[in-house]
Each structure stands twice: as structure tokens, then as C-alpha cells.
Amino acid sequence: MTALISHTTFDCLNAYALSVFWSKVLGFAPDADSPDGPGDEECMIFSADRTQRLLFIEVPDAKQVKNRLHLDLVPADGTRDQELARLLELGARAIDDRRMPDGTGWVVLADPEGNEFCILRSEAERSG
């Protein structure tokens, strides 16, 4: 017997704003039959095939320490550095640059509420 992951949950101060940010990052969308809106305390977004879900739940406390769990992202198209530029434009901020001169490595970012995540090289960059 095993368990399956239903969804990944983010505690946050503004569920709607954070769900909008992550929707843009991942290309996810809210449930068309039950869309979330400003002021909703819980907001869920889904991958296009609905197999992956992120849930954002408002809590009274701001993030205070480093995440014990984080997402590692790879670009669907383009390069790590192109995706990094896009993520920064969406409102992420770089907090640790671990790119190496040989092109390996990653960049640690924070979402608008400070949750860490990483951007890695694309599959094409790793195999090329």
C-alpha cells in the first residue's frame, strides 16, 4: 500500500495574490467551475492536465525561517537564464546565485511572500 500526493500546500498571508503569482510561473489555472478571487482564504491552482495542484491557505503568521521543503523548477522552453529573467519580472527575487562558470548550478529565488524555490538548467542545457 502507498499514499499519493493530493496537492502541495503553501501557508501564506494572501492566498489569492500568491496563487496568481504561481499560476503565472507554472502556467497553472484555477478551477474554471469554482474560480478563486481576492479575499478568498484558500485558493487552488491546477496544471493543464489537472494532475498537479497547489493550494494556498491564509495563516496569520508571515514566513520567518528557511523552508524545509521547496520546489525545484526547470524551464519548459528556453534556458535557465531566460527563465530566471521571466521569474524576476513576475515578482520573484534572487536570494542566492549558485551558477558556476561552466554553466552548471542553479539560482535560489523567493516568491512574493519569501518562500524559496530554485531554477535549474533546462533539459537541453543539461544534455547539450
mmCIF file of C-alpha atoms in Angstrom:
data_model
loop_
_atom_site.group_PDB
_atom_site.id
_atom_site.type_symbol
_atom_site.label_atom_id
_atom_site.label_comp_id
_atom_site.label_asym_id
_atom_site.label_seq_id
_atom_site.Cartn_x
_atom_site.Cartn_y
_atom_site.Cartn_z
ATOM 1 C CA MET A 1 0.000 0.000 0.000
ATOM 2 C CA THR A 2 1.230 3.543 -0.743
ATOM 3 C CA ALA A 3 -0.056 7.075 -0.461
ATOM 4 C CA LEU A 4 -0.478 9.593 -3.270
ATOM 5 C CA ILE A 5 0.118 13.324 -3.022
ATOM 6 C CA SER A 6 -3.193 15.133 -3.362
ATOM 7 C CA HIS A 7 -1.665 18.604 -3.586
ATOM 8 C CA THR A 8 1.117 20.757 -2.205
ATOM 9 C CA THR A 9 0.027 23.434 0.264
ATOM 10 C CA PHE A 10 1.583 26.839 0.878
ATOM 11 C CA ASP A 11 0.740 28.731 4.065
ATOM 12 C CA CYS A 12 0.606 32.415 3.184
ATOM 13 C CA LEU A 13 -0.722 35.840 4.090
ATOM 14 C CA ASN A 14 -2.590 36.455 0.796
ATOM 15 C CA ALA A 15 -3.819 33.251 -0.828
ATOM 16 C CA TYR A 16 -5.205 34.882 -3.946
ATOM 17 C CA ALA A 17 -2.121 37.006 -4.720
ATOM 18 C CA LEU A 18 0.239 34.080 -4.220
ATOM 19 C CA SER A 19 -1.932 31.767 -6.343
ATOM 20 C CA VAL A 20 -1.858 34.345 -9.157
ATOM 21 C CA PHE A 21 1.956 34.569 -8.946
ATOM 22 C CA TRP A 22 2.408 30.788 -9.056
ATOM 23 C CA SER A 23 -0.189 30.463 -11.850
ATOM 24 C CA LYS A 24 1.992 32.706 -13.984
ATOM 25 C CA VAL A 25 5.189 30.880 -13.001
ATOM 26 C CA LEU A 26 3.856 27.392 -13.753
ATOM 27 C CA GLY A 27 1.126 28.000 -16.322
ATOM 28 C CA PHE A 28 -1.451 26.625 -13.861
ATOM 29 C CA ALA A 29 -5.026 27.913 -13.599
ATOM 30 C CA PRO A 30 -7.817 27.982 -11.026
ATOM 31 C CA ASP A 31 -10.781 25.640 -11.325
ATOM 32 C CA ALA A 32 -12.953 27.121 -14.094
ATOM 33 C CA ASP A 33 -16.121 25.939 -12.304
ATOM 34 C CA SER A 34 -15.107 27.489 -8.985
ATOM 35 C CA PRO A 35 -12.591 30.289 -9.585
ATOM 36 C CA ASP A 36 -10.901 31.924 -6.625
ATOM 37 C CA GLY A 37 -10.881 35.650 -6.088
ATOM 38 C CA PRO A 38 -9.376 38.409 -3.962
ATOM 39 C CA GLY A 39 -10.143 37.872 -0.292
ATOM 40 C CA ASP A 40 -10.538 34.083 -0.571
ATOM 41 C CA GLU A 41 -8.685 32.406 2.281
ATOM 42 C CA GLU A 42 -7.993 29.253 0.245
ATOM 43 C CA CYS A 43 -7.064 29.222 -3.445
ATOM 44 C CA MET A 44 -6.144 26.180 -5.507
ATOM 45 C CA ILE A 45 -4.493 26.135 -8.921
ATOM 46 C CA PHE A 46 -4.194 23.183 -11.305
ATOM 47 C CA SER A 47 -1.830 22.074 -14.044
ATOM 48 C CA ALA A 48 -3.401 21.923 -17.517
ATOM 49 C CA ASP A 49 -3.936 18.158 -17.203
ATOM 50 C CA ARG A 50 -5.172 18.628 -13.596
ATOM 51 C CA THR A 51 -2.675 16.075 -12.250
ATOM 52 C CA GLN A 52 -0.767 18.650 -10.191
ATOM 53 C CA ARG A 53 -2.363 21.020 -7.711
ATOM 54 C CA LEU A 54 -1.084 23.771 -5.439
ATOM 55 C CA LEU A 55 -3.220 25.038 -2.572
ATOM 56 C CA PHE A 56 -2.640 28.398 -0.890
ATOM 57 C CA ILE A 57 -4.110 28.817 2.594
ATOM 58 C CA GLU A 58 -4.041 32.047 4.573
ATOM 59 C CA VAL A 59 -2.479 31.900 8.014
ATOM 60 C CA PRO A 60 -1.908 34.786 10.446
ATOM 61 C CA ASP A 61 1.886 34.461 10.602
ATOM 62 C CA ALA A 62 4.393 35.629 7.993
ATOM 63 C CA LYS A 63 7.166 33.270 6.912
ATOM 64 C CA GLN A 64 10.050 33.518 9.370
ATOM 65 C CA VAL A 65 12.701 30.882 8.620
ATOM 66 C CA LYS A 66 14.090 28.959 5.656
ATOM 67 C CA ASN A 67 11.719 26.490 4.007
ATOM 68 C CA ARG A 68 12.229 22.838 4.902
ATOM 69 C CA LEU A 69 10.664 21.923 1.544
ATOM 70 C CA HIS A 70 10.892 23.800 -1.748
ATOM 71 C CA LEU A 71 10.186 23.443 -5.456
ATOM 72 C CA ASP A 72 12.994 22.964 -7.991
ATOM 73 C CA LEU A 73 11.883 24.233 -11.400
ATOM 74 C CA VAL A 74 13.281 23.662 -14.884
ATOM 75 C CA PRO A 75 12.395 25.802 -17.899
ATOM 76 C CA ALA A 76 9.757 24.275 -20.162
ATOM 77 C CA ASP A 77 11.224 26.345 -23.016
ATOM 78 C CA GLY A 78 14.439 28.303 -23.317
ATOM 79 C CA THR A 79 17.337 28.442 -20.894
ATOM 80 C CA ARG A 80 17.714 28.726 -17.154
ATOM 81 C CA ASP A 81 18.870 32.322 -17.507
ATOM 82 C CA GLN A 82 15.942 33.262 -19.757
ATOM 83 C CA GLU A 83 13.540 31.692 -17.257
ATOM 84 C CA LEU A 84 15.304 33.479 -14.402
ATOM 85 C CA ALA A 85 14.688 36.823 -16.134
ATOM 86 C CA ARG A 86 10.993 35.945 -16.583
ATOM 87 C CA LEU A 87 10.601 34.897 -12.938
ATOM 88 C CA LEU A 88 12.209 38.119 -11.716
ATOM 89 C CA GLU A 89 9.850 40.083 -13.958
ATOM 90 C CA LEU A 90 6.887 38.251 -12.382
ATOM 91 C CA GLY A 91 7.949 39.363 -8.895
ATOM 92 C CA ALA A 92 10.368 36.700 -7.651
ATOM 93 C CA ARG A 93 13.635 37.864 -6.144
ATOM 94 C CA ALA A 94 17.018 36.181 -6.321
ATOM 95 C CA ILE A 95 18.423 35.302 -2.902
ATOM 96 C CA ASP A 96 21.395 33.035 -3.754
ATOM 97 C CA ASP A 97 23.153 32.631 -7.099
ATOM 98 C CA ARG A 98 24.784 29.207 -7.319
ATOM 99 C CA ARG A 99 25.539 29.250 -11.063
ATOM 100 C CA MET A 100 29.024 28.038 -11.892
ATOM 101 C CA PRO A 101 31.384 29.306 -14.638
ATOM 102 C CA ASP A 102 30.927 26.010 -16.532
ATOM 103 C CA GLY A 103 27.143 26.623 -16.775
ATOM 104 C CA THR A 104 26.066 24.182 -14.062
ATOM 105 C CA GLY A 105 24.307 25.249 -10.899
ATOM 106 C CA TRP A 106 21.075 27.000 -10.052
ATOM 107 C CA VAL A 107 19.604 30.185 -8.620
ATOM 108 C CA VAL A 108 17.645 30.252 -5.373
ATOM 109 C CA LEU A 109 14.672 32.595 -5.583
ATOM 110 C CA ALA A 110 11.896 33.722 -3.261
ATOM 111 C CA ASP A 111 8.265 34.228 -4.212
ATOM 112 C CA PRO A 112 6.482 37.456 -3.144
ATOM 113 C CA GLU A 113 5.973 36.066 0.388
ATOM 114 C CA GLY A 114 9.541 34.794 0.759
ATOM 115 C CA ASN A 115 9.051 31.083 0.017
ATOM 116 C CA GLU A 116 12.253 29.740 -1.536
ATOM 117 C CA PHE A 117 12.400 27.849 -4.813
ATOM 118 C CA CYS A 118 15.158 27.119 -7.332
ATOM 119 C CA ILE A 119 15.543 27.463 -11.083
ATOM 120 C CA LEU A 120 17.761 24.802 -12.653
ATOM 121 C CA ARG A 121 19.115 24.377 -16.173
ATOM 122 C CA SER A 122 16.760 23.106 -18.855
ATOM 123 C CA GLU A 123 16.934 19.537 -20.133
ATOM 124 C CA ALA A 124 18.548 20.816 -23.344
ATOM 125 C CA GLU A 125 21.230 22.669 -21.347
ATOM 126 C CA ARG A 126 21.997 19.573 -19.268
ATOM 127 C CA SER A 127 22.264 17.212 -22.239
ATOM 128 C CA GLY A 128 23.987 19.610 -24.645
#
